[in-house]
């Protein structure tokens, strides 16, 4: 990409940082989603021979597993902006380091959906002078307001994340 790489890299890092931050709104959601994405990128890194990057990814997975023990409903610990912004930004960096950043929208499908739901809601709200598409954004709050229990939202979002991440992982081997 030459000089175009820098703005693309900045966009990816900032977007992922905010995407994971938006995901951190329910007990355990950001942690389990991030664990899945880091695990997939860890496997990608190892298959590329990037052993240290793979180890880093799996160290993050292990740290998140320990954190999730205390963050699942009812949360005794919360991640907050410091954790979620750092996890998202680092996930963007890992995607760039593996060269598989084009698959990030699939491998991190839930954070991307959360980010897009906020952007869509804000733009629509401003364009229509107060109307909303979602009951509340980010999208996980929309489902809560629709009557889904918090644990159901977390589990279903994680299942969608898992499928998206596995499809993204499978596509990395098509030679793109």
mmCIF file with all atom_site columns, N, CA, C and O in Angstrom, residues 8 12-13 15 18-20 32 40 44 53 73 79 82 100 105 108 120 134 138 142 155 164 175:
data_model
loop_
_atom_site.group_PDB
_atom_site.id
_atom_site.type_symbol
_atom_site.label_atom_id
_atom_site.label_alt_id
_atom_site.label_comp_id
_atom_site.label_asym_id
_atom_site.label_entity_id
_atom_site.label_seq_id
_atom_site.pdbx_PDB_ins_code
_atom_site.Cartn_x
_atom_site.Cartn_y
_atom_site.Cartn_z
_atom_site.occupancy
_atom_site.B_iso_or_equiv
_atom_site.pdbx_formal_charge
_atom_site.auth_seq_id
_atom_site.auth_comp_id
_atom_site.auth_asym_id
_atom_site.auth_atom_id
_atom_site.pdbx_PDB_model_num
ATOM 1  N N  . UNK A 1 8   ? -4.845  3.559   6.671  1.00 0.00 ? 8   UNK A N  1
ATOM 2  C CA . UNK A 1 8   ? -5.631  2.325   6.820  1.00 0.00 ? 8   UNK A CA 1
ATOM 3  C C  . UNK A 1 8   ? -5.374  1.712   8.190  1.00 0.00 ? 8   UNK A C  1
ATOM 4  O O  . UNK A 1 8   ? -6.308  1.299   8.886  1.00 0.00 ? 8   UNK A O  1
ATOM 5  N N  . UNK A 1 12  ? -8.115  1.149   11.210 1.00 0.00 ? 12  UNK A N  1
ATOM 6  C CA . UNK A 1 12  ? -8.387  -0.176  11.776 1.00 0.00 ? 12  UNK A CA 1
ATOM 7  C C  . UNK A 1 12  ? -8.201  -0.171  13.289 1.00 0.00 ? 12  UNK A C  1
ATOM 8  O O  . UNK A 1 12  ? -9.051  -0.672  14.035 1.00 0.00 ? 12  UNK A O  1
ATOM 9  N N  . UNK A 1 13  ? -7.115  0.404   13.759 1.00 0.00 ? 13  UNK A N  1
ATOM 10 C CA . UNK A 1 13  ? -6.824  0.410   15.197 1.00 0.00 ? 13  UNK A CA 1
ATOM 11 C C  . UNK A 1 13  ? -7.858  1.224   15.965 1.00 0.00 ? 13  UNK A C  1
ATOM 12 O O  . UNK A 1 13  ? -8.396  0.788   16.988 1.00 0.00 ? 13  UNK A O  1
ATOM 13 N N  . UNK A 1 15  ? -10.914 2.135   14.935 1.00 0.00 ? 15  UNK A N  1
ATOM 14 C CA . UNK A 1 15  ? -12.244 1.528   14.798 1.00 0.00 ? 15  UNK A CA 1
ATOM 15 C C  . UNK A 1 15  ? -12.395 0.328   15.722 1.00 0.00 ? 15  UNK A C  1
ATOM 16 O O  . UNK A 1 15  ? -13.426 0.183   16.403 1.00 0.00 ? 15  UNK A O  1
ATOM 17 N N  . UNK A 1 18  ? -12.722 1.359   19.439 1.00 0.00 ? 18  UNK A N  1
ATOM 18 C CA . UNK A 1 18  ? -14.073 1.815   19.766 1.00 0.00 ? 18  UNK A CA 1
ATOM 19 C C  . UNK A 1 18  ? -15.092 0.687   19.667 1.00 0.00 ? 18  UNK A C  1
ATOM 20 O O  . UNK A 1 18  ? -16.044 0.640   20.449 1.00 0.00 ? 18  UNK A O  1
ATOM 21 N N  . UNK A 1 19  ? -14.906 -0.223  18.728 1.00 0.00 ? 19  UNK A N  1
ATOM 22 C CA . UNK A 1 19  ? -15.857 -1.322  18.550 1.00 0.00 ? 19  UNK A CA 1
ATOM 23 C C  . UNK A 1 19  ? -15.908 -2.205  19.794 1.00 0.00 ? 19  UNK A C  1
ATOM 24 O O  . UNK A 1 19  ? -16.994 -2.566  20.275 1.00 0.00 ? 19  UNK A O  1
ATOM 25 N N  . UNK A 1 20  ? -14.751 -2.568  20.332 1.00 0.00 ? 20  UNK A N  1
ATOM 26 C CA . UNK A 1 20  ? -14.736 -3.394  21.545 1.00 0.00 ? 20  UNK A CA 1
ATOM 27 C C  . UNK A 1 20  ? -15.255 -2.587  22.733 1.00 0.00 ? 20  UNK A C  1
ATOM 28 O O  . UNK A 1 20  ? -15.948 -3.123  23.605 1.00 0.00 ? 20  UNK A O  1
ATOM 29 N N  . UNK A 1 32  ? -15.749 -12.380 26.368 1.00 0.00 ? 32  UNK A N  1
ATOM 30 C CA . UNK A 1 32  ? -15.886 -13.632 25.616 1.00 0.00 ? 32  UNK A CA 1
ATOM 31 C C  . UNK A 1 32  ? -15.755 -13.394 24.114 1.00 0.00 ? 32  UNK A C  1
ATOM 32 O O  . UNK A 1 32  ? -15.205 -14.224 23.388 1.00 0.00 ? 32  UNK A O  1
ATOM 33 N N  . UNK A 1 40  ? -8.622  -16.913 17.436 1.00 0.00 ? 40  UNK A N  1
ATOM 34 C CA . UNK A 1 40  ? -8.532  -17.132 15.993 1.00 0.00 ? 40  UNK A CA 1
ATOM 35 C C  . UNK A 1 40  ? -7.268  -16.495 15.442 1.00 0.00 ? 40  UNK A C  1
ATOM 36 O O  . UNK A 1 40  ? -6.524  -17.120 14.665 1.00 0.00 ? 40  UNK A O  1
ATOM 37 N N  . UNK A 1 44  ? -3.997  -18.166 13.556 1.00 0.00 ? 44  UNK A N  1
ATOM 38 C CA . UNK A 1 44  ? -3.495  -17.636 12.285 1.00 0.00 ? 44  UNK A CA 1
ATOM 39 C C  . UNK A 1 44  ? -2.015  -17.304 12.406 1.00 0.00 ? 44  UNK A C  1
ATOM 40 O O  . UNK A 1 44  ? -1.210  -17.654 11.528 1.00 0.00 ? 44  UNK A O  1
ATOM 41 N N  . UNK A 1 53  ? 3.823   -13.779 18.287 1.00 0.00 ? 53  UNK A N  1
ATOM 42 C CA . UNK A 1 53  ? 2.511   -13.146 18.159 1.00 0.00 ? 53  UNK A CA 1
ATOM 43 C C  . UNK A 1 53  ? 1.416   -14.127 18.578 1.00 0.00 ? 53  UNK A C  1
ATOM 44 O O  . UNK A 1 53  ? 0.458   -13.738 19.261 1.00 0.00 ? 53  UNK A O  1
ATOM 45 N N  . UNK A 1 73  ? -22.156 -12.683 34.691 1.00 0.00 ? 73  UNK A N  1
ATOM 46 C CA . UNK A 1 73  ? -23.266 -12.183 35.496 1.00 0.00 ? 73  UNK A CA 1
ATOM 47 C C  . UNK A 1 73  ? -23.413 -12.952 36.789 1.00 0.00 ? 73  UNK A C  1
ATOM 48 O O  . UNK A 1 73  ? -23.436 -14.167 36.758 1.00 0.00 ? 73  UNK A O  1
ATOM 49 N N  . UNK A 1 79  ? -14.674 -4.373  33.163 1.00 0.00 ? 79  UNK A N  1
ATOM 50 C CA . UNK A 1 79  ? -13.533 -4.071  32.311 1.00 0.00 ? 79  UNK A CA 1
ATOM 51 C C  . UNK A 1 79  ? -13.308 -2.572  32.206 1.00 0.00 ? 79  UNK A C  1
ATOM 52 O O  . UNK A 1 79  ? -12.203 -2.084  32.355 1.00 0.00 ? 79  UNK A O  1
ATOM 53 N N  . UNK A 1 82  ? -10.650 1.483   30.006 1.00 0.00 ? 82  UNK A N  1
ATOM 54 C CA . UNK A 1 82  ? -9.221  1.192   29.929 1.00 0.00 ? 82  UNK A CA 1
ATOM 55 C C  . UNK A 1 82  ? -8.971  -0.187  29.331 1.00 0.00 ? 82  UNK A C  1
ATOM 56 O O  . UNK A 1 82  ? -8.138  -0.354  28.442 1.00 0.00 ? 82  UNK A O  1
ATOM 57 N N  . UNK A 1 100 ? -3.863  -10.289 7.926  1.00 0.00 ? 100 UNK A N  1
ATOM 58 C CA . UNK A 1 100 ? -5.218  -10.788 7.689  1.00 0.00 ? 100 UNK A CA 1
ATOM 59 C C  . UNK A 1 100 ? -6.263  -9.797  8.190  1.00 0.00 ? 100 UNK A C  1
ATOM 60 O O  . UNK A 1 100 ? -7.319  -10.176 8.672  1.00 0.00 ? 100 UNK A O  1
ATOM 61 N N  . UNK A 1 105 ? -13.551 -7.899  9.836  1.00 0.00 ? 105 UNK A N  1
ATOM 62 C CA . UNK A 1 105 ? -14.998 -7.752  9.985  1.00 0.00 ? 105 UNK A CA 1
ATOM 63 C C  . UNK A 1 105 ? -15.743 -9.071  10.230 1.00 0.00 ? 105 UNK A C  1
ATOM 64 O O  . UNK A 1 105 ? -16.812 -9.065  10.838 1.00 0.00 ? 105 UNK A O  1
ATOM 65 N N  . UNK A 1 108 ? -14.168 -10.473 13.946 1.00 0.00 ? 108 UNK A N  1
ATOM 66 C CA . UNK A 1 108 ? -14.709 -9.641  15.034 1.00 0.00 ? 108 UNK A CA 1
ATOM 67 C C  . UNK A 1 108 ? -16.084 -9.113  14.627 1.00 0.00 ? 108 UNK A C  1
ATOM 68 O O  . UNK A 1 108 ? -16.364 -7.924  14.726 1.00 0.00 ? 108 UNK A O  1
ATOM 69 N N  . UNK A 1 120 ? -24.996 4.014   12.758 1.00 0.00 ? 120 UNK A N  1
ATOM 70 C CA . UNK A 1 120 ? -26.289 4.093   12.078 1.00 0.00 ? 120 UNK A CA 1
ATOM 71 C C  . UNK A 1 120 ? -27.298 4.852   12.935 1.00 0.00 ? 120 UNK A C  1
ATOM 72 O O  . UNK A 1 120 ? -28.018 5.729   12.439 1.00 0.00 ? 120 UNK A O  1
ATOM 73 N N  . UNK A 1 134 ? -33.026 1.745   16.179 1.00 0.00 ? 134 UNK A N  1
ATOM 74 C CA . UNK A 1 134 ? -32.976 0.766   17.271 1.00 0.00 ? 134 UNK A CA 1
ATOM 75 C C  . UNK A 1 134 ? -33.599 1.376   18.516 1.00 0.00 ? 134 UNK A C  1
ATOM 76 O O  . UNK A 1 134 ? -33.585 2.595   18.686 1.00 0.00 ? 134 UNK A O  1
ATOM 77 N N  . UNK A 1 138 ? -25.588 0.723   21.779 1.00 0.00 ? 138 UNK A N  1
ATOM 78 C CA . UNK A 1 138 ? -25.265 -0.335  20.831 1.00 0.00 ? 138 UNK A CA 1
ATOM 79 C C  . UNK A 1 138 ? -26.342 -1.422  20.807 1.00 0.00 ? 138 UNK A C  1
ATOM 80 O O  . UNK A 1 138 ? -27.173 -1.523  21.692 1.00 0.00 ? 138 UNK A O  1
ATOM 81 N N  . UNK A 1 142 ? -30.493 -2.901  22.462 1.00 0.00 ? 142 UNK A N  1
ATOM 82 C CA . UNK A 1 142 ? -31.752 -3.020  21.718 1.00 0.00 ? 142 UNK A CA 1
ATOM 83 C C  . UNK A 1 142 ? -32.428 -4.355  22.046 1.00 0.00 ? 142 UNK A C  1
ATOM 84 O O  . UNK A 1 142 ? -33.629 -4.408  22.301 1.00 0.00 ? 142 UNK A O  1
ATOM 85 N N  . UNK A 1 155 ? -24.955 -14.938 25.256 1.00 0.00 ? 155 UNK A N  1
ATOM 86 C CA . UNK A 1 155 ? -24.739 -16.257 24.658 1.00 0.00 ? 155 UNK A CA 1
ATOM 87 C C  . UNK A 1 155 ? -24.993 -16.236 23.159 1.00 0.00 ? 155 UNK A C  1
ATOM 88 O O  . UNK A 1 155 ? -24.217 -16.791 22.379 1.00 0.00 ? 155 UNK A O  1
ATOM 89 N N  . UNK A 1 164 ? -18.846 -16.389 12.924 1.00 0.00 ? 164 UNK A N  1
ATOM 90 C CA . UNK A 1 164 ? -18.162 -15.399 12.087 1.00 0.00 ? 164 UNK A CA 1
ATOM 91 C C  . UNK A 1 164 ? -16.654 -15.565 12.132 1.00 0.00 ? 164 UNK A C  1
ATOM 92 O O  . UNK A 1 164 ? -15.974 -15.499 11.104 1.00 0.00 ? 164 UNK A O  1
ATOM 93 N N  . UNK A 1 175 ? -6.085  -18.211 0.078  1.00 0.00 ? 175 UNK A N  1
ATOM 94 C CA . UNK A 1 175 ? -5.002  -17.599 -0.677 1.00 0.00 ? 175 UNK A CA 1
ATOM 95 C C  . UNK A 1 175 ? -5.158  -16.121 -0.939 1.00 0.00 ? 175 UNK A C  1
ATOM 96 O O  . UNK A 1 175 ? -4.488  -15.566 -1.790 1.00 0.00 ? 175 UNK A O  1
#
